[in-house]
PDB file of C-alpha atoms in Angstrom:
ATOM      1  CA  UNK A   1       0.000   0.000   0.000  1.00 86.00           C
ATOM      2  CA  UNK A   2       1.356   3.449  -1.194  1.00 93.00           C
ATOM      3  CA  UNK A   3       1.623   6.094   1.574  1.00 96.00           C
ATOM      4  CA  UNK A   4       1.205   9.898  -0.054  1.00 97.00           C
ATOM      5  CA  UNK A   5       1.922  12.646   2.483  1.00 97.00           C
ATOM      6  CA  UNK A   6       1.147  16.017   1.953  1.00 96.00           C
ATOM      7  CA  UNK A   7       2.572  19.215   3.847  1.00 96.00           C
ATOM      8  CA  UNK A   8       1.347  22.116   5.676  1.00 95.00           C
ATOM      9  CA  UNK A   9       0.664  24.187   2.413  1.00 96.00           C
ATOM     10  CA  UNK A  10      -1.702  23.512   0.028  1.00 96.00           C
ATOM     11  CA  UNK A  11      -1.403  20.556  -2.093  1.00 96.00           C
ATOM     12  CA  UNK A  12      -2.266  18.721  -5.529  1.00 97.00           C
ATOM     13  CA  UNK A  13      -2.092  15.145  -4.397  1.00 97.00           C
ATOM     14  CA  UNK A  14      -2.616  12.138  -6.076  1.00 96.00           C
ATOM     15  CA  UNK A  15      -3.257   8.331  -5.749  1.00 94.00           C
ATOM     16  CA  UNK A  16      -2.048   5.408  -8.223  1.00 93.00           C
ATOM     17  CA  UNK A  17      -4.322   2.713  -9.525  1.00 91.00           C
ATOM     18  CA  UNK A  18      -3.554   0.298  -6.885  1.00 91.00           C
ATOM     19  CA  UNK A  19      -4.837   1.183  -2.793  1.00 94.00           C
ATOM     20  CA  UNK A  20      -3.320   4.187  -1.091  1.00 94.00           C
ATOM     21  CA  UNK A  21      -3.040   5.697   1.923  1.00 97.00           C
ATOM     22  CA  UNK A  22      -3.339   9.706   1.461  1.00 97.00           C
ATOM     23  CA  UNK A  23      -3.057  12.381   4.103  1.00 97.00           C
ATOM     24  CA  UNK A  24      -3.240  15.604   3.116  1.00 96.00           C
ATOM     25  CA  UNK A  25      -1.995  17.464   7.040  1.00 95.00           C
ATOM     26  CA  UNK A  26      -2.848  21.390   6.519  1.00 93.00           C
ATOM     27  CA  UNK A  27      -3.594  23.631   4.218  1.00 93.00           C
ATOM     28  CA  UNK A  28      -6.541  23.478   1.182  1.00 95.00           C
ATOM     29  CA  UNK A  29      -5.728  20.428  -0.298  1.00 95.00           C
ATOM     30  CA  UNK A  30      -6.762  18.766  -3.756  1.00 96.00           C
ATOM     31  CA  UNK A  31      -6.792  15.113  -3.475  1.00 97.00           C
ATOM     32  CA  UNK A  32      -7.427  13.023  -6.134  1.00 96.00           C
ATOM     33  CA  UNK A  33      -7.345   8.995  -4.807  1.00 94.00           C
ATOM     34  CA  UNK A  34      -7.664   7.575  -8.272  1.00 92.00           C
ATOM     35  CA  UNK A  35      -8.633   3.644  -8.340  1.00 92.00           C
ATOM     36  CA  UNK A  36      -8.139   1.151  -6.058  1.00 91.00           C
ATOM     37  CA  UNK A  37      -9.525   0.933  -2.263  1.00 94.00           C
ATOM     38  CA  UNK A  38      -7.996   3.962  -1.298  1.00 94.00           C
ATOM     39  CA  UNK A  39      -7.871   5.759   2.560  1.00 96.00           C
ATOM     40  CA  UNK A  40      -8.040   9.152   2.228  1.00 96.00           C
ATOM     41  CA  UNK A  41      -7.530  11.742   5.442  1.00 96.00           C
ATOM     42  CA  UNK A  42      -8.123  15.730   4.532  1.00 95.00           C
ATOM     43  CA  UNK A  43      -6.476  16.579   7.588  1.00 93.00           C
ATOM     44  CA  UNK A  44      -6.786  20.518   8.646  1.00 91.00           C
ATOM     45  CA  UNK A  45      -8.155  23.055   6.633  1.00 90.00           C
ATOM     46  CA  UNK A  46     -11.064  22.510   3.669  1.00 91.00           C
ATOM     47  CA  UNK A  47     -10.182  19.956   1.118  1.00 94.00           C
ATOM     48  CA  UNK A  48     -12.150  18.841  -2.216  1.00 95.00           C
ATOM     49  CA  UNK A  49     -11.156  15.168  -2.089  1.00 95.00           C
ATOM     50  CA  UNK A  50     -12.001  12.574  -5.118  1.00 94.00           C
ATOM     51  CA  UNK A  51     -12.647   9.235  -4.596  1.00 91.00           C
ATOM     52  CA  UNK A  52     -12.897   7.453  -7.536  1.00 90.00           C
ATOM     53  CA  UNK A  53     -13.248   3.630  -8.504  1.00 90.00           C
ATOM     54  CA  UNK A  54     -12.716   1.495  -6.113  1.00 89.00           C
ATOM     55  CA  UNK A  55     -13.846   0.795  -2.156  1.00 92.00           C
ATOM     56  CA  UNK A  56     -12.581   4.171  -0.560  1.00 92.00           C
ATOM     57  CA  UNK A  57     -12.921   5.252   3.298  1.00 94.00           C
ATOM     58  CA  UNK A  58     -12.798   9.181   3.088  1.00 94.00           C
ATOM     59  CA  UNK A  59     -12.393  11.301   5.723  1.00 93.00           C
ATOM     60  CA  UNK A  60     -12.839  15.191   5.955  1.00 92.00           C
ATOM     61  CA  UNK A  61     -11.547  15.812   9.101  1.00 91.00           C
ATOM     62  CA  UNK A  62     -11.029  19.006   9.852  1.00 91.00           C
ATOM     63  CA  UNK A  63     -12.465  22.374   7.760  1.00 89.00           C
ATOM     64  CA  UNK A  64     -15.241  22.634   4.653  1.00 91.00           C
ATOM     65  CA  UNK A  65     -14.478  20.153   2.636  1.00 92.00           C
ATOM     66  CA  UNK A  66     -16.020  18.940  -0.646  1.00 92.00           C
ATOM     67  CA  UNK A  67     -16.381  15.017  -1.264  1.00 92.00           C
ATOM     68  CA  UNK A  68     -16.652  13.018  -3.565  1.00 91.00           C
ATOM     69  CA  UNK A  69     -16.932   9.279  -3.356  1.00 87.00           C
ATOM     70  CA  UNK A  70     -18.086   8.640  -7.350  1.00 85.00           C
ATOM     71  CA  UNK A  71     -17.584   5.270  -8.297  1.00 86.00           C
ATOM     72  CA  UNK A  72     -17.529   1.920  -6.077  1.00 83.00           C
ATOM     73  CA  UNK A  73     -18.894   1.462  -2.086  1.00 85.00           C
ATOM     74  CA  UNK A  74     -17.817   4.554  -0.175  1.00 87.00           C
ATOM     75  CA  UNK A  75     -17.143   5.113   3.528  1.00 89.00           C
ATOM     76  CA  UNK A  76     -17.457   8.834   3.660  1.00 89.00           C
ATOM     77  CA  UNK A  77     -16.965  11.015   6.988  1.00 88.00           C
ATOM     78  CA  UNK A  78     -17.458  14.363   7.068  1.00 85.00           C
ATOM     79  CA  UNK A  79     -15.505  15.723  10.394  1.00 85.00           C
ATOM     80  CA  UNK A  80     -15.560  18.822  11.181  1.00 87.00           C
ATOM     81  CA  UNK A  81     -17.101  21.854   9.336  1.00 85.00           C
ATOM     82  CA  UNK A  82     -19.579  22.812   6.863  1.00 85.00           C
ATOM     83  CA  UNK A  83     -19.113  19.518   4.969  1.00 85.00           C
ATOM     84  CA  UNK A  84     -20.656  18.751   1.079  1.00 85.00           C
ATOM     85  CA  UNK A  85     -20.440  14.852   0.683  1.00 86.00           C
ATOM     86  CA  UNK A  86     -21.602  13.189  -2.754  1.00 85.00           C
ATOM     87  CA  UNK A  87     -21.488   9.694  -2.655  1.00 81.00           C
ATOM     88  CA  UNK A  88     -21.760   8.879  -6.631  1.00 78.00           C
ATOM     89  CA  UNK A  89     -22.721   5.298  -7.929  1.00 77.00           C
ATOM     90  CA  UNK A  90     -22.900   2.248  -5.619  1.00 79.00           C
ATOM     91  CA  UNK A  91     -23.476   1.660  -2.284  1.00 81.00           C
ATOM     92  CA  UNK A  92     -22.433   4.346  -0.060  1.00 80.00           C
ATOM     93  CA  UNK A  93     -22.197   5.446   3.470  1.00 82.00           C
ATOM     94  CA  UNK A  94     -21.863   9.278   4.417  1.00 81.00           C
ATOM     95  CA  UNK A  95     -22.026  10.464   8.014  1.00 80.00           C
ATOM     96  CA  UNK A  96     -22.306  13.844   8.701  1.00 76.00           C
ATOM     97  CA  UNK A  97     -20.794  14.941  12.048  1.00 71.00           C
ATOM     98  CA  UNK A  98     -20.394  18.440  13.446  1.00 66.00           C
ATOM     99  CA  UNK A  99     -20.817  21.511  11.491  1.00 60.00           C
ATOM    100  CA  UNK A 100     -23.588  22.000   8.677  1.00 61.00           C
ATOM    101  CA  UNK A 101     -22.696  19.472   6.416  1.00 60.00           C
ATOM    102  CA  UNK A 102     -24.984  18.672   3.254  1.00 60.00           C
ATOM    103  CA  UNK A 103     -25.614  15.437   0.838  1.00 58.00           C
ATOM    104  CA  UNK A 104     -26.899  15.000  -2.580  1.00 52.00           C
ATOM    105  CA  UNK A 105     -28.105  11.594  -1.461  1.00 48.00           C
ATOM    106  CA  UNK A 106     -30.449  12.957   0.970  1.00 43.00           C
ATOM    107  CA  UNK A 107     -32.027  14.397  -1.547  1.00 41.00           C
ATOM    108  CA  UNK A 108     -32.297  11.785  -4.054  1.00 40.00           C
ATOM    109  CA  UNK A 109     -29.689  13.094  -6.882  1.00 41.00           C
ATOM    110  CA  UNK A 110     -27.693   9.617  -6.554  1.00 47.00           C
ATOM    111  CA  UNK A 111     -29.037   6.308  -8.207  1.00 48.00           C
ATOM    112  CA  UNK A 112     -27.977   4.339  -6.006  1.00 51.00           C
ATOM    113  CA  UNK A 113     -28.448   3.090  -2.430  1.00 52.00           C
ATOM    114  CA  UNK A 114     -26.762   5.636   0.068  1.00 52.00           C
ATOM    115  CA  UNK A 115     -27.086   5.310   4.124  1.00 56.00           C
ATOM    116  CA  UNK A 116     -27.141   8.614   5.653  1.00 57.00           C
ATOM    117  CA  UNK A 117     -26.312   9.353   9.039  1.00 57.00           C
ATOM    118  CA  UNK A 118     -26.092  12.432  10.369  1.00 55.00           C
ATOM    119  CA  UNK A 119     -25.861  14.154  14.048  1.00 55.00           C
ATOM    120  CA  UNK A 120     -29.916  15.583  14.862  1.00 51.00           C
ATOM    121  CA  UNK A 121     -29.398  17.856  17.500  1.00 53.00           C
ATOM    122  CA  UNK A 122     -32.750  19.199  19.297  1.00 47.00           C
ATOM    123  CA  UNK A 123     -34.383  22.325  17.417  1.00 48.00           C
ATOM    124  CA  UNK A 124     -31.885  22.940  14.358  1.00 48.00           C
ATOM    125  CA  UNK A 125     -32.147  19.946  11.742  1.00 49.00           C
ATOM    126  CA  UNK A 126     -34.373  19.936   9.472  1.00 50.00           C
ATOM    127  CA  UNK A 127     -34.796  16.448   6.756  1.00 50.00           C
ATOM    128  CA  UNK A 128     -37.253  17.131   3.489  1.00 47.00           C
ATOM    129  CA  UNK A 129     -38.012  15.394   0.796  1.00 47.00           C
TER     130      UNK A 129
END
């Protein structure tokens, strides 16, 4: 498994065909996981990270990120901030966690089946159709 580091600045990083383990540390990152069963870690600041084929486990962490799972069953995890996950064909997972985070599979853009979980605190969630 191929271990890609990023740096504190921002960064263009990205995967081979095979599985790799990508951490992107600070600044606003570009990450790009290509195929294979790729881990993926934003790290601090917002990141747009890119799953593509492949079984991927994505993780925001820290800052607005934009994700992407596309193709293959995603593990997606938003962290935190104000979080966009898209979990693309297959079978995904996305959980949102703190922060506003949003999901085209919540509202029904995505063919596929996606399992949405997401924090509800009392009084400021709101779930439509």
């Amino acid at each position: 498994m191929v271990q890609i580091n990023g740096d504190n600045n921002s960064n263009f990083l990205s995967g081979f065909a095979k599985a790799d383990v990508i951490r992107g540390m600070g600044g606003f990152d570009i990450i790009d996981a290509a195929a294979g069963n790729d881990y993926v870690f934003g790290g601090d600041d917002g990141n747009t990270i890119f799953g593509r084929e492949g079984q991927d486990s994505l993780y925001g962490e820290v800052g607005n990120d934009l994700i992407y799972g596309e193709a293959g069953n995603e593990q997606i995890d938003s962290g935190i901030g104000e979080d966009w996950l898209y979990g693309g064909a297959d079978l995904d997972t996305l959980n949102g966690f703190n922060g506003n985070d949003g999901s085209t599979a919540a509202m029904g853009v995505c063919p596929d089946e996606h399992t949405l979980r997401l924090p509800l605190p009392p009084a400021s969630t709101t779930v439509s159709r």
